[in-house]
CSV table of C-alpha atoms in Angstrom, one decimal:
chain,number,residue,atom,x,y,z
A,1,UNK,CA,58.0,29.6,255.6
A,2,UNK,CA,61.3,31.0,255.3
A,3,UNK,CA,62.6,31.8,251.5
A,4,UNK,CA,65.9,31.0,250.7
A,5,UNK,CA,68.0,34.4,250.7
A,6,UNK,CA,71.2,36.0,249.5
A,7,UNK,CA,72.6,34.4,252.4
A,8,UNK,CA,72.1,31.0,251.6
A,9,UNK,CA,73.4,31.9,248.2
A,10,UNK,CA,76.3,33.4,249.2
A,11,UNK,CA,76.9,30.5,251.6
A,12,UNK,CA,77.1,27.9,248.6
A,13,UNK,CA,79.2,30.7,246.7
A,14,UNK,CA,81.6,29.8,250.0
A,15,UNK,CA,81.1,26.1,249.4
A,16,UNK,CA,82.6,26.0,246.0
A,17,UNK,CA,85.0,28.7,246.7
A,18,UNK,CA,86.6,26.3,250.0
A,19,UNK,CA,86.3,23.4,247.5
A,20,UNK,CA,88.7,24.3,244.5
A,21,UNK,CA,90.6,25.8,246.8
A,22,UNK,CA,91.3,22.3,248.2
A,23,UNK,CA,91.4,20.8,245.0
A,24,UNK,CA,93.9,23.6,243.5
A,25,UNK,CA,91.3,24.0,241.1
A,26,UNK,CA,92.0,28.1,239.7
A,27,UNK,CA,88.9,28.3,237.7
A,28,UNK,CA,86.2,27.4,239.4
A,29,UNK,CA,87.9,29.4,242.3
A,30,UNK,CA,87.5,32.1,240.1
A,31,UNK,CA,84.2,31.1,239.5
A,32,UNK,CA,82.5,30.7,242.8
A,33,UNK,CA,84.5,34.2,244.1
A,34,UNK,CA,83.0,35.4,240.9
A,35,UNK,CA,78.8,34.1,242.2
A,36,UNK,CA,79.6,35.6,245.7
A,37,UNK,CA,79.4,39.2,244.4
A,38,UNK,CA,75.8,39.2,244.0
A,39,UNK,CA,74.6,38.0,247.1
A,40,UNK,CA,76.9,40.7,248.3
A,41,UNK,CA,75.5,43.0,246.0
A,42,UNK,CA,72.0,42.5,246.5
A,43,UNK,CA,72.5,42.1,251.2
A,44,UNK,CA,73.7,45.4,251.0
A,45,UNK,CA,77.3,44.4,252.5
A,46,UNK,CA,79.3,46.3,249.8
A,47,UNK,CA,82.3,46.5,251.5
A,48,UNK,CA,83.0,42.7,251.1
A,49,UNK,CA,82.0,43.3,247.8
A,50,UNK,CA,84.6,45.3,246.6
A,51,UNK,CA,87.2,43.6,248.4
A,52,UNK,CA,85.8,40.8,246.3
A,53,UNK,CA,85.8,42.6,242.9
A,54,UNK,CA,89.1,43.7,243.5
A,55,UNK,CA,90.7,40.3,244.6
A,56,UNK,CA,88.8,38.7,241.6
A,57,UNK,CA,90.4,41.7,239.0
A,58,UNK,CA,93.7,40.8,240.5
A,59,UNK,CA,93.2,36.7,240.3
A,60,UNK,CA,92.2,37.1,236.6
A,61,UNK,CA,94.8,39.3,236.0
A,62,UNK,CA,97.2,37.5,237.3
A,63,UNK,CA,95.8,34.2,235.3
A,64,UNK,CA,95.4,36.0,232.0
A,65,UNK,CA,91.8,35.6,232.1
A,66,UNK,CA,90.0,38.2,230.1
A,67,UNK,CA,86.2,36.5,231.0
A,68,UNK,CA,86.7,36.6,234.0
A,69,UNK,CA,88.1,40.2,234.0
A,70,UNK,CA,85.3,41.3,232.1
A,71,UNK,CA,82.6,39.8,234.6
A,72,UNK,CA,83.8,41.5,237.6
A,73,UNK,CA,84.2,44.7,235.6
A,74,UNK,CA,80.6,44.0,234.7
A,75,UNK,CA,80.0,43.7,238.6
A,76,UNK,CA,81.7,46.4,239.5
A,77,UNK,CA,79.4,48.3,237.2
A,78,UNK,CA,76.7,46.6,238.5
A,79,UNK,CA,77.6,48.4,242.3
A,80,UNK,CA,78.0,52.1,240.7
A,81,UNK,CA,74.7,51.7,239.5
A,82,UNK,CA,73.0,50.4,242.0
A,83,UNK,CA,75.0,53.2,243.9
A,84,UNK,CA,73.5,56.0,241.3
A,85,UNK,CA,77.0,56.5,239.9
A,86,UNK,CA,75.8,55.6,236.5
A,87,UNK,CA,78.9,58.1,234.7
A,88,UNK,CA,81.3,55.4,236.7
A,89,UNK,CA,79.2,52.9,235.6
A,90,UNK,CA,79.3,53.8,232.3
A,91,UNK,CA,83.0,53.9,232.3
A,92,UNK,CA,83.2,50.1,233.3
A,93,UNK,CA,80.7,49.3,231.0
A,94,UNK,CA,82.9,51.1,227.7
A,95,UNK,CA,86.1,48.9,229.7
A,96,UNK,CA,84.6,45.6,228.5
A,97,UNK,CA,83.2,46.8,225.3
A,98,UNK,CA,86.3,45.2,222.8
A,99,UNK,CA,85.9,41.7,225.3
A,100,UNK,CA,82.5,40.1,224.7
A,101,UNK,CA,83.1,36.8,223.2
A,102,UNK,CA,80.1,34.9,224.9
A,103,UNK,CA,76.8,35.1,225.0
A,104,UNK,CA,76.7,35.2,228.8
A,105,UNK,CA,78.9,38.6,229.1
A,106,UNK,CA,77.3,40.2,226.0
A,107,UNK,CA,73.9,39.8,227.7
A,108,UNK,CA,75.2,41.0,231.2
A,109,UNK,CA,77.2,43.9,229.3
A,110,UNK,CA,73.5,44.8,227.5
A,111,UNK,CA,71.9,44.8,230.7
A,112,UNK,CA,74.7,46.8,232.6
A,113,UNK,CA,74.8,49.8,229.6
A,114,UNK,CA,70.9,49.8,229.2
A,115,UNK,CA,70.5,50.5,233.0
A,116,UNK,CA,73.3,53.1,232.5
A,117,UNK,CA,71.4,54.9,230.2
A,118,UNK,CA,68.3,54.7,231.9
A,119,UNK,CA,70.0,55.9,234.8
A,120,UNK,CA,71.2,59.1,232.5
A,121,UNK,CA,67.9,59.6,231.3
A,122,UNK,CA,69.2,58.4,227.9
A,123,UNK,CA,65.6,56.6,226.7
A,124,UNK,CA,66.7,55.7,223.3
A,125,UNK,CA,69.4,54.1,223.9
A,126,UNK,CA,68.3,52.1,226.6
A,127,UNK,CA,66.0,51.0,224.6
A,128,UNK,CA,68.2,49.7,221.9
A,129,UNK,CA,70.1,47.8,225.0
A,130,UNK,CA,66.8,46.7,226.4
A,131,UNK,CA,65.1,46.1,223.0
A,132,UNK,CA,68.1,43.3,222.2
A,133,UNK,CA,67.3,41.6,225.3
A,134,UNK,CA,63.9,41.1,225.1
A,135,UNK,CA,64.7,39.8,221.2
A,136,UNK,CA,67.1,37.4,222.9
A,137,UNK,CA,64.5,36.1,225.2
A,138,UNK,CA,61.6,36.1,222.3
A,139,UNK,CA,63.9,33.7,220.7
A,140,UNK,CA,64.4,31.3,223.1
A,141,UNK,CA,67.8,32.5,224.8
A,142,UNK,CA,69.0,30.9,227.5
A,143,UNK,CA,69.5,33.4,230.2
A,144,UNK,CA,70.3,33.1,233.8
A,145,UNK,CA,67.1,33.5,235.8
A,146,UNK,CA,69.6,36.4,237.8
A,147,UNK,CA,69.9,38.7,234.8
A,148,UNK,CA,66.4,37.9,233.4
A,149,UNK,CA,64.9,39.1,236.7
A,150,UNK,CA,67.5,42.6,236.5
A,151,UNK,CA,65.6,42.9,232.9
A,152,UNK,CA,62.4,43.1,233.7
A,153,UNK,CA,63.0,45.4,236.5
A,154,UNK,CA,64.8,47.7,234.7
A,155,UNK,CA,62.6,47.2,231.9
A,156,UNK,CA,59.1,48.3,233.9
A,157,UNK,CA,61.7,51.2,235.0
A,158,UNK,CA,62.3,52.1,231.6
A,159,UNK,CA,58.2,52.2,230.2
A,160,UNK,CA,57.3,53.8,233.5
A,161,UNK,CA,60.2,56.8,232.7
A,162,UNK,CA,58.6,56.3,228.8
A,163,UNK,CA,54.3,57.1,230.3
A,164,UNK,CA,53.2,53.6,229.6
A,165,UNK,CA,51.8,52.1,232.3
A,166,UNK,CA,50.5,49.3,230.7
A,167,UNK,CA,54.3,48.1,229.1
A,168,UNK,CA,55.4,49.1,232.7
A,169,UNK,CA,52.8,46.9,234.6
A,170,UNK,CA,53.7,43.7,231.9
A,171,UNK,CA,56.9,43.9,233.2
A,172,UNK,CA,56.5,44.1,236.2
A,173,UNK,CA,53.7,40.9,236.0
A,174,UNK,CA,56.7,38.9,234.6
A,175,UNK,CA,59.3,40.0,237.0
A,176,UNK,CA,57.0,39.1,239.7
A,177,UNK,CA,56.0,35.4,238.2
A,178,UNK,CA,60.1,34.8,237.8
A,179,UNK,CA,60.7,36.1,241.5
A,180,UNK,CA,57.7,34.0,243.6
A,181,UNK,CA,58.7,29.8,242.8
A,182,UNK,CA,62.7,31.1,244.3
A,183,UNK,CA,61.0,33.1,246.9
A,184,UNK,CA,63.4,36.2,245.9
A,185,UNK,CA,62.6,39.2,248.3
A,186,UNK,CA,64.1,41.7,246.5
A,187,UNK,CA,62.6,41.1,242.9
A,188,UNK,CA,59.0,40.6,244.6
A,189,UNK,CA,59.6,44.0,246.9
A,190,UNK,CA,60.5,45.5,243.9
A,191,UNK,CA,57.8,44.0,241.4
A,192,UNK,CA,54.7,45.2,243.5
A,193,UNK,CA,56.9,48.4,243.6
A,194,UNK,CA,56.3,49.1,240.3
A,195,UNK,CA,52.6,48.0,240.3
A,196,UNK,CA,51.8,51.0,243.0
A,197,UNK,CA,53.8,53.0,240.7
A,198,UNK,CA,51.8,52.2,237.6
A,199,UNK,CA,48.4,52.2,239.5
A,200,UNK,CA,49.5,55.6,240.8
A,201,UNK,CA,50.3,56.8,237.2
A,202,UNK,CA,46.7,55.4,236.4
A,203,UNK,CA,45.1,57.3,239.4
A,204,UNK,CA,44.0,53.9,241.2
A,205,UNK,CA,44.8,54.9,244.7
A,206,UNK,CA,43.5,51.9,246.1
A,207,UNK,CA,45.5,49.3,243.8
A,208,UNK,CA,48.6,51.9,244.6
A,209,UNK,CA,47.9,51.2,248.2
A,210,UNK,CA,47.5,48.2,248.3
A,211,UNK,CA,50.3,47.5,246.0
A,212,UNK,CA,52.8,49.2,248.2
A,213,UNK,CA,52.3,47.4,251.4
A,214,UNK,CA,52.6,44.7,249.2
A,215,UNK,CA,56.2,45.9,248.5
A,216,UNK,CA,56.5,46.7,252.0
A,217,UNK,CA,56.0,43.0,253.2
A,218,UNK,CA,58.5,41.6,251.5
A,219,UNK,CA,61.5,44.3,252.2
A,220,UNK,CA,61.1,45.1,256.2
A,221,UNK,CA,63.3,42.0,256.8
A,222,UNK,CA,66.3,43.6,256.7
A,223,UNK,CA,67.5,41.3,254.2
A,224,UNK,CA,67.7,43.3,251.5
A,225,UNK,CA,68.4,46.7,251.6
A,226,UNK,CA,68.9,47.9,248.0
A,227,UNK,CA,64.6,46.8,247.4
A,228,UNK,CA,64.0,48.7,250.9
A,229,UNK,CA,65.0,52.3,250.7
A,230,UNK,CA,63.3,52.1,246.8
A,231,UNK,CA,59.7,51.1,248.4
A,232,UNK,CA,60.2,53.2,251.4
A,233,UNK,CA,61.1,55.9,248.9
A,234,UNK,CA,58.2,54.9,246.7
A,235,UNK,CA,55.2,55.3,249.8
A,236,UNK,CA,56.7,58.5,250.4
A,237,UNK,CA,56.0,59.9,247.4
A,238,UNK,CA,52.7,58.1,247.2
A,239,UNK,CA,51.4,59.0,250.8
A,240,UNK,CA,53.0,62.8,250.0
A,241,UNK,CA,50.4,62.8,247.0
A,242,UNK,CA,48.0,61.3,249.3
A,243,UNK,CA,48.5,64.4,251.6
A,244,UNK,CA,49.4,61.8,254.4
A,245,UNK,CA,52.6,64.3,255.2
A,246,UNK,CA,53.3,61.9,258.9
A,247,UNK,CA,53.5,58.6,256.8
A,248,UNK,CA,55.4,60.4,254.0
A,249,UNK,CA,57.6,61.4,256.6
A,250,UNK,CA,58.3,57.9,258.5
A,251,UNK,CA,58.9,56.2,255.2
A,252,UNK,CA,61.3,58.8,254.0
A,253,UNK,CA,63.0,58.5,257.1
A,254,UNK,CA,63.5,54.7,256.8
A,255,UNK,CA,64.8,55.0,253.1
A,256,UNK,CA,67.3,57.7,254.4
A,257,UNK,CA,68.2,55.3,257.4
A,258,UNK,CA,68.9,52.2,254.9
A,259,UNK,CA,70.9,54.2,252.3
A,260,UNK,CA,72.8,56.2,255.0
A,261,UNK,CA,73.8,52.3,255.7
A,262,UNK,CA,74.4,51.3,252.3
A,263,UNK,CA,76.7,54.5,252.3
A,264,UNK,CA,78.5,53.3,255.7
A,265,UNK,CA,79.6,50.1,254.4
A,266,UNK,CA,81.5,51.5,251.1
A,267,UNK,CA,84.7,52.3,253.0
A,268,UNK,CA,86.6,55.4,253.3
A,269,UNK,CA,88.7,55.1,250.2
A,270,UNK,CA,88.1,57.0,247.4
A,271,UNK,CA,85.9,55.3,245.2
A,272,UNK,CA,84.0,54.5,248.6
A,273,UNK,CA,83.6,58.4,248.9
A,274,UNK,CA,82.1,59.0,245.6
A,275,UNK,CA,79.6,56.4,246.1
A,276,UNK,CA,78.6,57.2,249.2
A,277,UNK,CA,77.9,60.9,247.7
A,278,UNK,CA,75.8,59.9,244.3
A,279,UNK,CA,73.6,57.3,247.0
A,280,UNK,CA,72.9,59.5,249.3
A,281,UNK,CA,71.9,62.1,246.7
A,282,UNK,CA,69.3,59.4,245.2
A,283,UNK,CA,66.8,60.1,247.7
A,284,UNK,CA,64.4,62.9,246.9
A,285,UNK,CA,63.7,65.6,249.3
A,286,UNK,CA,60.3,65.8,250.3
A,287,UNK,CA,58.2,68.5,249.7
A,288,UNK,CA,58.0,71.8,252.4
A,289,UNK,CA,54.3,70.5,253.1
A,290,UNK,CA,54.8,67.1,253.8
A,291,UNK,CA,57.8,67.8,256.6
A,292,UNK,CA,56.5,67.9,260.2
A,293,UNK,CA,55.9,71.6,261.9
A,294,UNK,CA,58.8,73.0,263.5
A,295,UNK,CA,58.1,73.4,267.4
């Protein structure tokens, strides 16, 4: 059976946006550009993306609409990170600072500045980001299944980078039982991910493997790039452990091949140029002994 993708929810995004256009409605025009940018986000087609952030900057601009302004600067964050830029990321994250006055954008804004820190290798204060989050959701917080899915991924990131594997791998559990009833590729890619990645820490090569081809299942579609590169990435590494140096090769191949289109679809603007540079820099070089033989 075919899960719903970012797709679908970027075609309903188009619903509501064709709607209050016809109805002259302003906010939830705002609104629905504002629910396309994930889908965007998360298919990989970044170019529409920030053509969206930007018309969306300039509508709540033009309105006087600081929530809305924050959100997309939020967004925009969201793409530098996801884009490795996390100094940019950072910078949009500091932009919004003086603006939260809702729960939705302080969570988002938490979210945004914990993965930025992560990113940096800044552990202690991603924790303190991360740590308010969890609280939030201890206590019964309503928040979007969206974000809480981006927590728990960042937050098996996080106790992976820490050594605990067994933190890492409750995270991960979570994220995974969120992701399966929507069917969300990414978030499941990404879940079993970080399973091969604790059972590797743990030196359980047959869990590792298994949980990687796990990964692998749900990212080969083609629908969603940003999961892809990270587990093709991931069974590099894993078979360049393994001392499988042809595998390690293919996969590492097939991560460079996604993010080299991530990279292609940013534009040639300036801002497109930097991103293009910190992506393509994300994806480590393998070692001299797991590259192929020169002829």
């Amino acid at each position: 059976m075919k899960h719903p993708g970012y797709m679908d929810a970027l075609c309903t995004a188009d619903e509501v946006v064709q709607l209050s256009l016809r109805q002259r409605d302003s906010f939830n025009y705002m609104g629905g550009q504002y629910y396309r940018t994930w889908p965007l986000l998360y298919s990989g087609n970044w170019r529409q993306l920030v053509s969206a952030i930007d018309e969306g900057l300039h509508t709540a601009s033009q309105n006087s609409n600081l929530f809305i302004d924050t959100a997309y600067q939020l967004v925009k964050a969201a793409l530098h990170l996801q884009a490795f830029d996390f100094q940019g990321a950072e910078v949009f994250c500091m932009n919004v600072a003086n603006y939260l006055g809702d729960q939705y954008t302080k969570y988002v804004y938490q979210l945004m500045y914990g993965h930025t820190y992560l990113g940096l290798g800044r552990l202690t204060e991603a924790w303190r980001f991360f740590h308010e989050i969890e609280q939030a959701l201890d206590g019964g917080a309503l928040i979007e299944l969206r974000y809480r899915l981006m927590f728990y991924e960042n937050l098996g990131a996080y106790w992976l980078a820490e050594g605990d594997s067994g933190k890492a791998r409750s995270a991960a559990g979570r994220l995974l039982e969120l992701a399966t009833p929507p069917g969300n590729r990414h978030f499941l890619a990404i879940g079993h991910r970080l399973l091969a990645l604790c059972a590797q820490a743990e030196n359980d090569r047959p869990e590792a493997a298994a949980r990687i081809e796990q990964a692998l299942t749900f990212a080969e579609d083609g629908e969603v790039p940003l999961a892809a590169w990270q587990v093709h990435a991931a069974a590099a590494e894993l078979h360049e452990r393994w001392g499988d140096s042809a595998t390690a090769e293919e996969h590492h191949r097939q991560a460079a091949t996604v993010l080299r289109g991530l990279a292609d679809g940013l534009g040639d603007t300036d801002e497109g140029r930097i991103l293009a540079g910190t992506l393509l820099s994300a994806l480590r070089p393998l070692a001299p002994q797991a590259l192929p033989s020169p002829s």
